[in-house]
CSV table of C-alpha atoms and ligand atoms in Angstrom, one decimal:
chain,number,residue,atom,x,y,z
A,19,MET,CA,-4.6,-14.1,7.5
A,20,ALA,CA,-2.4,-11.4,6.0
A,21,SER,CA,1.2,-10.7,6.9
A,22,VAL,CA,2.4,-7.1,7.3
A,23,LEU,CA,6.0,-6.0,7.2
A,24,TRP,CA,6.4,-2.4,8.4
A,25,PHE,CA,9.6,-0.3,7.9
A,26,GLN,CA,10.4,3.3,8.7
A,27,GLY,CA,12.8,5.3,6.5
A,28,GLY,CA,13.3,9.1,7.0
A,29,ALA,CA,10.4,9.1,9.4
A,30,CYS,CA,9.3,10.6,12.7
A,31,SER,CA,7.2,7.6,13.7
A,32,GLY,CA,4.1,9.9,13.7
A,33,ASN,CA,2.2,7.5,11.4
A,34,THR,CA,3.0,4.6,13.7
A,35,MET,CA,1.7,6.6,16.6
A,36,SER,CA,-1.4,7.5,14.6
A,37,PHE,CA,-1.9,3.8,13.7
A,38,ILE,CA,-1.8,2.6,17.2
A,39,ASN,CA,-4.4,5.2,18.2
A,40,ALA,CA,-6.9,3.8,15.6
A,41,ALA,CA,-10.4,3.1,16.9
A,42,GLU,CA,-12.5,2.0,14.0
A,43,PRO,CA,-11.0,-0.6,13.7
A,44,SER,CA,-8.3,-0.7,16.3
A,45,VAL,CA,-4.9,-2.4,16.0
A,46,VAL,CA,-6.2,-5.1,18.4
A,47,ASP,CA,-9.2,-5.6,16.2
A,48,LEU,CA,-6.9,-5.9,13.2
A,49,ILE,CA,-4.9,-8.6,14.8
A,50,VAL,CA,-7.6,-10.5,16.7
A,51,ASP,CA,-10.6,-10.2,14.3
A,52,PHE,CA,-9.0,-9.7,10.9
A,53,GLY,CA,-6.1,-12.1,11.4
A,54,LEU,CA,-3.4,-9.6,10.7
A,55,GLU,CA,0.1,-11.0,11.3
A,56,VAL,CA,2.7,-8.3,12.0
A,57,VAL,CA,5.9,-10.0,11.0
A,58,TYR,CA,8.0,-7.0,11.9
A,59,HIS,CA,7.3,-3.5,13.1
A,60,PRO,CA,10.3,-1.4,14.3
A,61,THR,CA,8.5,0.0,17.3
A,62,LEU,CA,6.3,-2.9,18.3
A,63,SER,CA,8.3,-6.1,17.5
A,64,MET,CA,10.4,-7.8,20.1
A,65,GLU,CA,13.1,-9.1,17.7
A,66,LEU,CA,16.3,-7.3,17.6
A,67,GLY,CA,19.8,-7.5,16.0
A,68,LYS,CA,20.5,-10.8,14.2
A,69,ALA,CA,17.0,-12.2,14.8
A,70,ALA,CA,15.5,-9.2,13.1
A,71,GLN,CA,18.0,-9.3,10.3
A,72,ASP,CA,17.1,-12.9,9.6
A,73,ILE,CA,13.4,-11.9,9.2
A,74,PHE,CA,14.3,-9.1,6.8
A,75,TRP,CA,16.6,-11.3,4.7
A,76,SER,CA,13.9,-14.0,4.3
A,77,TYR,CA,11.7,-11.4,2.7
A,78,ALA,CA,14.4,-9.7,0.8
A,79,LYS,CA,15.6,-13.0,-0.8
A,80,GLY,CA,12.0,-14.1,-1.5
A,81,GLU,CA,12.2,-17.1,0.8
A,82,LYS,CA,9.0,-15.8,2.5
A,83,GLU,CA,6.3,-13.6,1.0
A,84,CYS,CA,4.6,-10.8,2.8
A,85,ASP,CA,1.1,-9.7,1.8
A,86,ILE,CA,1.5,-6.0,2.8
A,87,PHE,CA,4.6,-3.9,2.9
A,88,VAL,CA,4.0,-0.7,4.8
A,89,PHE,CA,6.5,2.1,4.4
A,90,GLU,CA,6.6,5.2,6.6
A,91,GLY,CA,9.0,8.0,6.0
A,92,THR,CA,11.0,9.1,3.0
A,93,VAL,CA,13.4,6.9,1.0
A,94,ILE,CA,16.7,8.6,1.8
A,95,GLU,CA,19.2,8.6,-1.1
A,96,GLY,CA,21.8,10.9,0.4
A,97,PRO,CA,24.7,11.5,0.5
A,98,ASN,CA,25.3,11.3,-3.3
A,99,GLY,CA,22.9,8.5,-3.9
A,100,THR,CA,24.5,6.1,-1.4
A,101,GLY,CA,21.6,6.1,1.0
A,102,ARG,CA,24.0,6.0,4.0
A,103,MET,CA,22.2,8.8,5.7
A,104,ASP,CA,19.6,6.2,6.7
A,105,MET,CA,21.2,2.9,7.8
A,106,PHE,CA,19.0,0.1,9.0
A,107,ALA,CA,20.1,-3.4,10.0
A,108,GLU,CA,23.6,-2.7,8.6
A,109,ARG,CA,22.5,-1.6,5.2
A,110,PRO,CA,21.1,1.6,3.6
A,111,MET,CA,17.3,1.5,4.1
A,112,LYS,CA,16.9,2.1,0.4
A,113,ASP,CA,18.5,-1.2,-0.4
A,114,TRP,CA,16.0,-3.1,1.8
A,115,VAL,CA,13.2,-1.2,0.0
A,116,SER,CA,14.5,-2.2,-3.4
A,117,ASP,CA,14.7,-5.9,-2.4
A,118,ILE,CA,11.4,-6.2,-0.5
A,119,ALA,CA,8.9,-3.9,-2.3
A,120,PRO,CA,8.7,-5.8,-5.6
A,121,LYS,CA,8.1,-9.1,-3.8
A,122,ALA,CA,5.4,-7.8,-1.5
A,123,GLY,CA,1.7,-8.4,-2.4
A,124,VAL,CA,0.9,-4.7,-2.1
A,125,VAL,CA,3.0,-1.7,-1.1
A,126,VAL,CA,1.4,1.0,1.1
A,127,ALA,CA,3.0,4.4,1.6
A,128,ILE,CA,1.8,5.9,4.8
A,129,GLY,CA,2.1,9.6,5.4
A,130,ASP,CA,3.4,12.4,3.1
A,131,CYS,CA,7.0,11.4,3.5
A,132,ALA,CA,6.5,7.9,2.1
A,133,SER,CA,4.0,9.2,-0.5
A,134,TRP,CA,6.0,12.0,-2.0
A,135,GLY,CA,8.8,13.1,0.2
A,136,GLY,CA,6.9,15.4,2.7
A,137,LEU,CA,8.8,17.8,4.9
A,138,PRO,CA,12.3,16.2,4.6
A,139,ALA,CA,12.1,16.9,0.8
A,140,VAL,CA,11.5,20.6,1.2
A,141,PRO,CA,14.3,22.5,-0.6
A,142,PRO,CA,17.3,22.1,-0.2
A,143,ASN,CA,16.3,18.5,0.6
A,144,PRO,CA,19.6,17.8,2.4
A,145,SER,CA,19.0,14.0,2.7
A,146,GLU,CA,18.0,13.5,-1.0
A,147,SER,CA,14.6,12.3,0.3
A,148,ARG,CA,12.0,10.9,-2.1
A,149,GLY,CA,8.6,9.3,-1.9
A,150,LEU,CA,8.1,5.6,-2.9
A,151,GLN,CA,6.4,6.4,-6.2
A,152,PHE,CA,6.1,10.2,-6.4
A,153,ASP,CA,8.3,13.1,-5.8
A,154,ARG,CA,7.6,16.4,-4.0
A,155,GLY,CA,5.0,18.4,-6.0
A,156,GLY,CA,3.3,15.3,-7.2
A,157,LYS,CA,5.5,14.2,-10.1
A,158,LYS,CA,5.2,10.5,-10.7
A,159,GLY,CA,8.5,8.6,-10.3
A,160,GLY,CA,9.9,8.6,-6.8
A,161,TYR,CA,12.3,6.0,-5.6
A,162,LEU,CA,10.6,3.0,-7.1
A,163,GLY,CA,9.9,4.6,-10.4
A,164,PRO,CA,6.7,5.4,-12.3
A,165,ASP,CA,6.2,1.9,-13.6
A,166,PHE,CA,6.6,0.0,-10.3
A,167,VAL,CA,4.0,-2.6,-9.5
A,168,SER,CA,3.9,-5.0,-6.6
A,169,ARG,CA,3.5,-8.8,-6.8
A,170,LEU,CA,-0.3,-8.4,-7.2
A,171,GLY,CA,0.3,-5.9,-10.1
A,172,LEU,CA,-0.7,-2.8,-8.1
A,173,PRO,CA,1.1,0.5,-7.9
A,174,VAL,CA,2.1,1.9,-4.5
A,175,ILE,CA,-1.1,2.9,-2.5
A,176,ASN,CA,-0.7,6.3,-0.9
A,177,ILE,CA,-2.3,7.2,2.4
A,178,PRO,CA,-1.0,10.8,2.8
A,179,GLY,CA,-1.3,13.1,5.7
A,180,CYS,CA,1.1,14.5,8.2
A,181,PRO,CA,0.4,12.2,9.9
A,182,ALA,CA,-2.4,10.2,8.2
A,183,HIS,CA,-5.5,9.9,10.4
A,184,PRO,CA,-5.6,6.6,12.4
A,185,ASP,CA,-8.8,5.3,10.7
A,186,TRP,CA,-7.7,6.1,7.2
A,187,ILE,CA,-4.7,3.7,7.9
A,188,SER,CA,-6.6,1.0,9.7
A,189,GLN,CA,-9.5,0.9,7.3
A,190,ILE,CA,-7.3,0.6,4.3
A,191,ILE,CA,-5.3,-2.2,6.0
A,192,VAL,CA,-8.6,-4.0,6.8
A,193,ALA,CA,-9.5,-3.9,3.1
A,194,LEU,CA,-6.1,-5.2,2.2
A,195,ALA,CA,-6.1,-7.9,4.9
A,196,ALA,CA,-9.5,-9.0,3.5
A,197,GLY,CA,-8.0,-9.5,0.1
A,198,ARG,CA,-9.8,-6.5,-1.4
A,199,ALA,CA,-6.7,-4.7,-2.7
A,200,LYS,CA,-7.9,-4.6,-6.3
A,201,ASP,CA,-11.2,-3.1,-5.3
A,202,LEU,CA,-9.7,0.1,-4.0
A,203,ASP,CA,-10.5,2.9,-6.3
A,204,LEU,CA,-7.4,5.2,-6.5
A,205,ASP,CA,-7.1,8.7,-7.8
A,206,GLU,CA,-4.2,10.0,-10.0
A,207,LEU,CA,-2.0,10.4,-6.9
A,208,HIS,CA,-2.8,6.8,-5.9
A,209,ARG,CA,-4.9,7.9,-2.9
A,210,PRO,CA,-8.0,5.8,-2.1
A,211,ARG,CA,-10.9,7.9,-3.4
A,212,THR,CA,-13.1,6.9,-0.5
A,213,PHE,CA,-11.0,9.2,1.7
A,214,PHE,CA,-9.5,11.7,-0.7
A,215,THR,CA,-12.3,13.0,-2.9
A,216,THR,CA,-14.1,15.4,-0.7
A,217,PHE,CA,-12.4,18.5,0.6
A,218,THR,CA,-11.1,19.5,4.1
A,219,GLN,CA,-13.8,22.2,3.7
A,220,THR,CA,-16.6,19.5,3.5
A,221,GLY,CA,-18.1,19.7,6.9
A,222,CYS,CA,-16.1,22.6,8.2
A,223,THR,CA,-18.0,24.6,10.8
A,224,ARG,CA,-16.9,27.9,9.2
A,225,VAL,CA,-18.5,27.4,5.8
A,226,GLN,CA,-21.2,30.0,6.4
A,227,PHE,CA,-18.4,32.6,6.9
A,228,TYR,CA,-16.6,31.3,3.8
A,229,ASN,CA,-19.9,31.9,1.9
A,230,TYR,CA,-20.1,35.5,3.0
A,231,LYS,CA,-16.4,36.2,2.7
A,232,GLN,CA,-15.9,37.0,6.4
A,233,ASP,CA,-12.5,36.5,8.0
A,234,PRO,CA,-11.9,36.2,11.8
A,235,LYS,CA,-10.0,39.6,12.0
A,236,SER,CA,-7.0,38.2,13.9
A,237,PHE,CA,-5.2,34.9,14.3
A,238,GLY,CA,-6.0,32.7,17.3
A,239,GLN,CA,-8.2,35.1,19.3
A,240,GLY,CA,-10.6,32.4,20.4
A,241,MET,CA,-11.9,32.6,16.9
A,242,ARG,CA,-15.0,30.5,16.5
A,243,SER,CA,-16.4,32.7,13.8
A,244,GLY,CA,-14.9,33.7,10.5
A,245,CYS,CA,-13.3,31.7,7.7
A,246,LEU,CA,-9.5,31.2,7.5
A,247,PHE,CA,-9.3,31.2,3.7
A,248,TYR,CA,-9.1,34.9,3.1
A,249,GLU,CA,-6.2,36.0,5.3
A,250,PHE,CA,-4.8,33.0,7.2
A,251,GLY,CA,-3.9,30.7,4.3
A,252,CYS,CA,-6.5,28.0,4.9
A,253,ARG,CA,-6.3,25.4,2.1
A,254,GLY,CA,-9.5,23.7,3.0
A,255,PRO,CA,-11.2,24.5,-0.4
A,256,MET,CA,-8.4,22.9,-2.4
A,257,THR,CA,-7.3,20.1,-0.2
A,258,HIS,CA,-8.7,16.6,-0.6
A,259,SER,CA,-9.1,15.1,2.9
A,260,PRO,CA,-12.0,14.0,5.1
A,261,CYS,CA,-10.7,16.0,8.2
A,262,ASN,CA,-14.1,17.5,8.8
A,263,ARG,CA,-16.0,14.3,8.2
A,264,ILE,CA,-13.8,11.8,10.1
A,265,LEU,CA,-12.8,14.0,13.0
A,266,TRP,CA,-9.5,13.9,14.8
A,267,ASN,CA,-9.8,12.2,18.2
A,268,ARG,CA,-13.5,11.9,17.2
A,269,GLN,CA,-13.7,15.6,18.4
A,270,SER,CA,-12.3,18.2,16.2
A,271,SER,CA,-10.2,19.3,13.2
A,272,LYS,CA,-7.6,22.0,12.6
A,273,THR,CA,-10.1,24.4,11.1
A,274,ARG,CA,-12.7,23.8,13.8
A,275,ALA,CA,-10.1,24.6,16.4
A,276,GLY,CA,-9.1,27.8,14.5
A,277,HIS,CA,-6.0,26.6,12.7
A,278,PRO,CA,-5.8,26.9,9.0
A,279,CYS,CA,-5.6,23.7,7.0
A,280,THR,CA,-2.0,23.6,5.6
A,281,GLY,CA,-3.0,21.1,2.9
A,282,CYS,CA,-1.1,18.1,4.3
A,283,THR,CA,-2.7,15.5,2.1
A,284,GLU,CA,-1.5,17.1,-1.1
A,285,PRO,CA,2.0,16.7,-2.6
A,286,GLY,CA,2.7,20.4,-2.5
A,287,TYR,CA,2.6,20.5,1.3
A,288,PRO,CA,4.1,22.6,2.8
A,289,PHE,CA,3.0,25.1,0.1
A,290,GLY,CA,5.5,27.8,-0.8
A,291,ASP,CA,8.3,25.7,0.6
A,292,LEU,CA,8.0,27.6,3.9
A,293,GLU,CA,9.6,30.7,2.4
A,294,LEU,CA,9.4,34.0,4.1
A,295,GLY,CA,5.8,35.3,4.3
A,296,THR,CA,4.1,32.1,3.1
A,297,VAL,CA,3.2,30.5,6.5
A,298,PHE,CA,-0.4,31.0,7.8
A,299,LYS,CA,-0.9,33.8,5.2
A,300,THR,CA,-3.1,33.7,2.2
A,301,GLN,CA,-0.9,34.3,-0.9
A,302,LYS,CA,-2.4,37.0,-3.1
A,303,VAL,CA,-1.9,38.4,-6.6
A,304,ALA,CA,-2.2,42.2,-6.8
A,305,GLY,CA,-3.0,42.3,-3.1
A,306,VAL,CA,-6.5,41.0,-3.4
A,307,ILE,CA,-6.9,37.9,-5.6
A,308,PRO,CA,-5.9,34.7,-3.8
A,309,LYS,CA,-3.1,33.0,-5.7
A,310,ASP,CA,-4.8,29.6,-5.4
A,311,GLU,CA,-8.5,29.6,-6.1
A,312,PRO,CA,-10.8,27.0,-4.6
A,313,THR,CA,-10.6,23.9,-6.7
A,314,GLY,CA,-12.5,24.2,-10.0
A,315,MET,CA,-12.8,28.0,-9.9
A,316,ASP,CA,-11.1,30.5,-12.2
A,317,PRO,CA,-10.0,33.9,-11.0
A,318,ALA,CA,-12.7,35.9,-12.7
A,319,SER,CA,-15.6,33.9,-11.4
A,320,TYR,CA,-14.0,33.8,-8.0
A,321,MET,CA,-13.7,37.6,-7.9
A,322,ALA,CA,-17.3,38.1,-9.1
A,323,LEU,CA,-18.7,35.6,-6.5
A,324,ALA,CA,-16.5,37.0,-3.7
A,325,GLY,CA,-17.5,40.6,-4.5
A,326,LEU,CA,-21.2,39.8,-4.5
A,327,SER,CA,-20.9,37.6,-1.3
A,328,ARG,CA,-19.2,40.3,0.6
A,329,ALA,CA,-21.7,42.9,-0.5
A,330,VAL,CA,-24.7,40.9,0.6
A,331,ALA,CA,-23.2,39.5,3.8
A,332,PRO,CA,-25.7,39.7,6.6
A,333,GLN,CA,-24.8,41.3,9.9
A,334,TRP,CA,-24.6,38.1,11.9
A,335,SER,CA,-21.8,36.8,9.7
A,336,LYS,CA,-19.7,39.7,10.9
A,337,GLU,CA,-20.2,38.9,14.6
A,338,ASP,CA,-19.4,36.1,16.9
A,339,MET,CA,-22.5,34.0,16.8
A,340,PHE,CA,-21.4,31.4,19.3
A,341,VAL,CA,-22.9,32.9,22.4
A,342,VAL,CA,-21.8,31.3,25.7
B,24,MET,CA,39.7,-12.5,30.5
B,25,ALA,CA,37.0,-13.1,28.0
B,26,VAL,CA,36.1,-10.1,25.9
B,27,MET,CA,33.2,-10.1,23.6
B,28,ASP,CA,31.8,-7.5,21.2
B,29,LEU,CA,28.1,-7.6,20.6
B,30,ASN,CA,26.6,-5.6,17.8
B,31,VAL,CA,22.8,-5.1,17.9
B,32,SER,CA,21.4,-3.6,14.7
B,33,PRO,CA,18.6,-2.8,14.8
B,34,LEU,CA,17.6,-2.3,18.3
B,35,GLY,CA,13.8,-2.2,18.2
B,36,GLN,CA,11.1,-0.9,20.4
B,37,VAL,CA,12.4,2.7,20.3
B,38,GLU,CA,11.3,5.6,18.2
B,39,GLY,CA,13.5,5.7,15.1
B,40,ASP,CA,16.6,3.8,14.2
B,41,LEU,CA,19.1,2.8,16.8
B,42,ASP,CA,22.1,0.5,16.8
B,43,VAL,CA,24.0,-0.5,19.9
B,44,ARG,CA,27.5,-2.0,20.3
B,45,VAL,CA,28.5,-3.4,23.7
B,46,THR,CA,31.8,-4.8,24.9
B,47,ILE,CA,31.4,-7.5,27.5
B,48,THR,CA,34.4,-8.4,29.6
B,49,ASP,CA,34.0,-11.6,31.8
B,50,GLY,CA,30.2,-11.3,31.6
B,51,VAL,CA,30.1,-7.6,32.6
B,52,VAL,CA,29.3,-4.8,30.2
B,53,THR,CA,32.5,-2.6,30.2
B,54,ASP,CA,31.7,-0.3,27.3
B,55,ALA,CA,28.8,0.7,25.0
B,56,TRP,CA,28.2,2.8,22.0
B,57,THR,CA,25.0,3.9,20.4
B,58,THR,CA,24.4,5.0,16.8
B,59,ALA,CA,21.3,6.5,15.3
B,60,ALA,CA,22.0,6.7,11.6
B,61,MET,CA,19.2,8.6,10.1
B,62,PHE,CA,19.6,12.1,8.9
B,63,ARG,CA,17.0,14.5,7.5
B,64,GLY,CA,18.6,17.8,8.1
B,65,PHE,CA,15.7,19.8,9.5
B,66,GLU,CA,18.0,22.6,10.7
B,67,ILE,CA,19.4,23.0,7.2
B,68,ILE,CA,15.9,23.1,5.7
B,69,LEU,CA,14.7,25.7,8.2
B,70,LYS,CA,17.6,28.1,7.7
B,71,GLY,CA,16.5,31.3,5.9
B,72,LYS,CA,12.8,30.3,5.9
B,73,ASP,CA,9.8,32.0,7.5
B,74,PRO,CA,10.2,32.1,11.3
B,75,GLN,CA,6.7,30.5,11.7
B,76,ALA,CA,7.9,27.6,9.6
B,77,GLY,CA,9.3,26.2,12.8
B,78,LEU,CA,5.7,25.7,14.0
B,79,ILE,CA,5.1,23.3,11.1
B,80,MET,CA,8.4,21.7,10.7
B,81,THR,CA,9.8,21.3,14.3
B,82,PRO,CA,7.0,19.1,15.7
B,83,ARG,CA,7.7,16.6,12.8
B,84,ILE,CA,11.2,15.9,14.3
B,85,CYS,CA,9.5,13.2,16.4
B,86,GLY,CA,6.1,11.8,16.0
B,87,ILE,CA,5.9,10.6,19.6
B,88,CYS,CA,6.6,13.9,21.4
B,89,GLY,CA,5.7,16.4,18.6
B,90,GLY,CA,3.8,18.5,21.1
B,91,SER,CA,6.9,19.1,23.2
B,92,HIS,CA,8.8,20.3,20.1
B,93,LEU,CA,5.9,22.5,19.1
B,94,TYR,CA,5.8,24.0,22.6
B,95,LYS,CA,9.5,24.9,22.3
B,96,ALA,CA,9.1,26.2,18.8
B,97,CYS,CA,6.4,28.6,20.1
B,98,TYR,CA,8.6,29.5,23.0
B,99,ALA,CA,11.5,30.4,20.7
B,100,LEU,CA,9.2,32.7,18.7
B,101,ASP,CA,7.8,34.3,21.9
B,102,THR,CA,11.3,34.9,23.1
B,103,ALA,CA,12.6,36.3,19.8
B,104,TRP,CA,9.6,38.5,19.2
B,105,ALA,CA,9.2,39.4,23.0
B,106,THR,CA,5.6,38.4,22.8
B,107,TYR,CA,3.4,38.9,25.8
B,108,VAL,CA,1.9,35.5,26.6
B,109,PRO,CA,-1.2,35.8,28.6
B,110,PRO,CA,-1.5,33.5,31.6
B,111,ASN,CA,-4.4,31.6,30.1
B,112,ALA,CA,-2.3,30.9,27.0
B,113,THR,CA,0.4,29.3,29.2
B,114,ARG,CA,-2.3,27.2,30.9
B,115,VAL,CA,-3.7,26.0,27.6
B,116,ARG,CA,-0.2,25.0,26.5
B,117,ASN,CA,0.4,23.2,29.7
B,118,ILE,CA,-2.9,21.3,29.4
B,119,ALA,CA,-1.9,20.3,25.9
B,120,GLN,CA,1.5,19.2,27.1
B,121,ALA,CA,-0.1,17.2,29.9
B,122,CYS,CA,-2.3,15.5,27.4
B,123,GLU,CA,0.7,14.4,25.4
B,124,THR,CA,2.3,13.0,28.5
B,125,LEU,CA,-0.9,11.2,29.4
B,126,GLN,CA,-1.0,9.3,26.1
B,127,SER,CA,2.7,8.9,25.9
B,128,ILE,CA,3.3,7.0,29.1
B,129,PRO,CA,0.7,4.2,28.7
B,130,ARG,CA,1.7,3.9,25.0
B,131,TRP,CA,5.3,3.4,25.9
B,132,PHE,CA,4.5,1.1,28.8
B,133,TYR,CA,1.8,-1.2,27.4
B,134,ALA,CA,2.6,-1.1,23.7
B,135,ILE,CA,6.3,-0.8,23.5
B,136,MET,CA,8.1,-1.9,26.7
B,137,GLY,CA,5.4,-4.0,28.5
B,138,PRO,CA,5.4,-7.0,26.2
B,139,ASP,CA,9.0,-7.7,27.2
B,140,LEU,CA,7.9,-8.3,30.8
B,141,THR,CA,6.1,-11.5,29.6
B,142,ALA,CA,9.5,-13.0,28.7
B,143,ALA,CA,10.4,-16.1,30.7
B,144,GLN,CA,13.6,-14.4,31.9
B,145,TYR,CA,11.7,-11.9,33.9
B,146,ALA,CA,9.8,-14.5,36.0
B,147,GLY,CA,10.8,-13.9,39.6
B,148,ALA,CA,13.0,-10.9,38.7
B,149,LEU,CA,10.3,-8.3,39.4
B,150,PRO,CA,9.2,-7.4,42.9
B,151,THR,CA,5.7,-8.4,43.7
B,152,ARG,CA,3.5,-6.3,45.9
B,153,LYS,CA,2.5,-7.7,49.3
B,154,PRO,CA,-1.3,-8.3,49.4
B,155,HIS,CA,-1.8,-6.2,52.6
B,156,ALA,CA,-2.0,-2.5,51.9
B,157,ALA,CA,-1.4,-1.8,55.6
B,158,SER,CA,2.3,-2.7,55.2
B,159,ARG,CA,2.8,0.0,52.6
B,160,ARG,CA,3.1,2.9,55.0
B,161,THR,CA,5.0,2.2,58.1
B,162,SER,CA,4.8,5.6,59.8
B,163,ALA,CA,2.5,8.5,59.7
B,164,PRO,CA,3.6,11.7,57.9
B,165,ALA,CA,5.9,13.7,60.3
B,166,THR,CA,3.8,16.9,60.4
B,167,ARG,CA,0.2,17.4,59.8
B,168,ARG,CA,-1.5,20.8,59.8
B,169,ALA,CA,-5.2,21.4,60.1
C,430,SF4,S1,-11.8,27.7,7.5
C,430,SF4,FE1,-10.9,26.7,5.7
C,430,SF4,S2,-12.0,24.7,5.5
C,430,SF4,FE2,-13.3,26.1,6.9
C,430,SF4,S3,-14.7,27.2,5.5
C,430,SF4,FE3,-12.9,28.4,5.7
C,430,SF4,S4,-11.6,27.8,3.9
C,430,SF4,FE4,-13.1,26.2,4.2
C,431,SF4,S1,-7.0,19.9,8.2
C,431,SF4,FE1,-5.6,20.1,6.4
C,431,SF4,S2,-3.5,20.2,7.3
C,431,SF4,FE2,-4.9,19.5,8.9
C,431,SF4,S3,-4.8,17.3,8.9
C,431,SF4,FE3,-6.5,17.8,7.6
C,431,SF4,S4,-5.6,18.0,5.5
C,431,SF4,FE4,-3.9,18.0,6.9
């Protein structure tokens, strides 16, 4: 039996919606088979007003202990550090976080916003939004500070994504509910390695076109062929996510559907701060060299490989090979 | 005259933060105010950015109906750029919109609002359907064309 307290700060509820869509395991499995006790969830719980406040205070004062504190959305510090841009149960949400997080068994940040600020933290960050333990760009710190640990001595566990995939969330919660928190192997951004070591590109159906440096010629023209890295800003080769292994809706992924990966599991997302000319467009140096090389590549080796690949590209790679 | 002020903070089972204050006079609600005190400033962030940034940012206003916001962000660009939208593109957008509605309604009913109907106060308050389907339609449609 593990208790979960779930709060939403500067959030869109997208991660909650993702969570209730989970299939392996589902939310019902979590509650019925894994004994998860949801002590409060803003969308799903029936308590309101005073009854809800009593629950929050019992955890904030330490009269009760929760095993898992899930936070979705940014911690809003605005205006001027007061946190009054996000009021919850008659207090700034950030004050609830300060009181509850250190007393929780483990703290889980779900989605980019809770992990490192996400979209609300894009400059000029009008709400002074921060992640729980990281800031936008991946600098350790965030609202709780770089040295924060929960009651079990663990840092904030980040499950990024905009939103996170339903099964990344429910599978990590199963591990936590089963008391395996300390067995989770985390990377330097506190992401569970089991999900965030391979790339979005791992399993992408366009890899053959990536290999021969062929792009789809135009955006969104029923493009099943061609790789989106060269012109359309795909971040698949430098984004750690299992989007092409654990498919969305068990069916597809952005890149399979012809949409470039925007790198939403990384703290730089959205890259280029959405400035003019940075959206769905590969950023290049001197007009030809991609500004961001695939992870682990240097510009010189990249250019050598790309030149060779394009020169030897077979005819089929330039055509639509998906014949209907 | 008995006047009572009731402050409900938070009001759950909605998307996002909501507080409600109601004035009750002699057992009847005579006034009500709602407050949703959460501000992220998306409009401020989008100002001066790439026009297509709206396609990334706007759907994240709300995680429940992101598709609808995306549709309108596309629509805004189509209007501004006078884009010719082929009929099939409109159909694809409409199918996507219908899919969002299809998942939204059962989610709202069964996961969010439905559990309330199990509360004891609702017993007897909801109409129950008569067992005989025959009683459902009392007269035939007025006109019928072959
Ligand atoms: S479309 Fe993106 S993820 Fe797929 S092969 Fe190209 S760069 Fe990699
Ligand atoms: S494909 Fe890229 S942008 Fe899309 S969900 Fe996966 S990591 Fe995020």
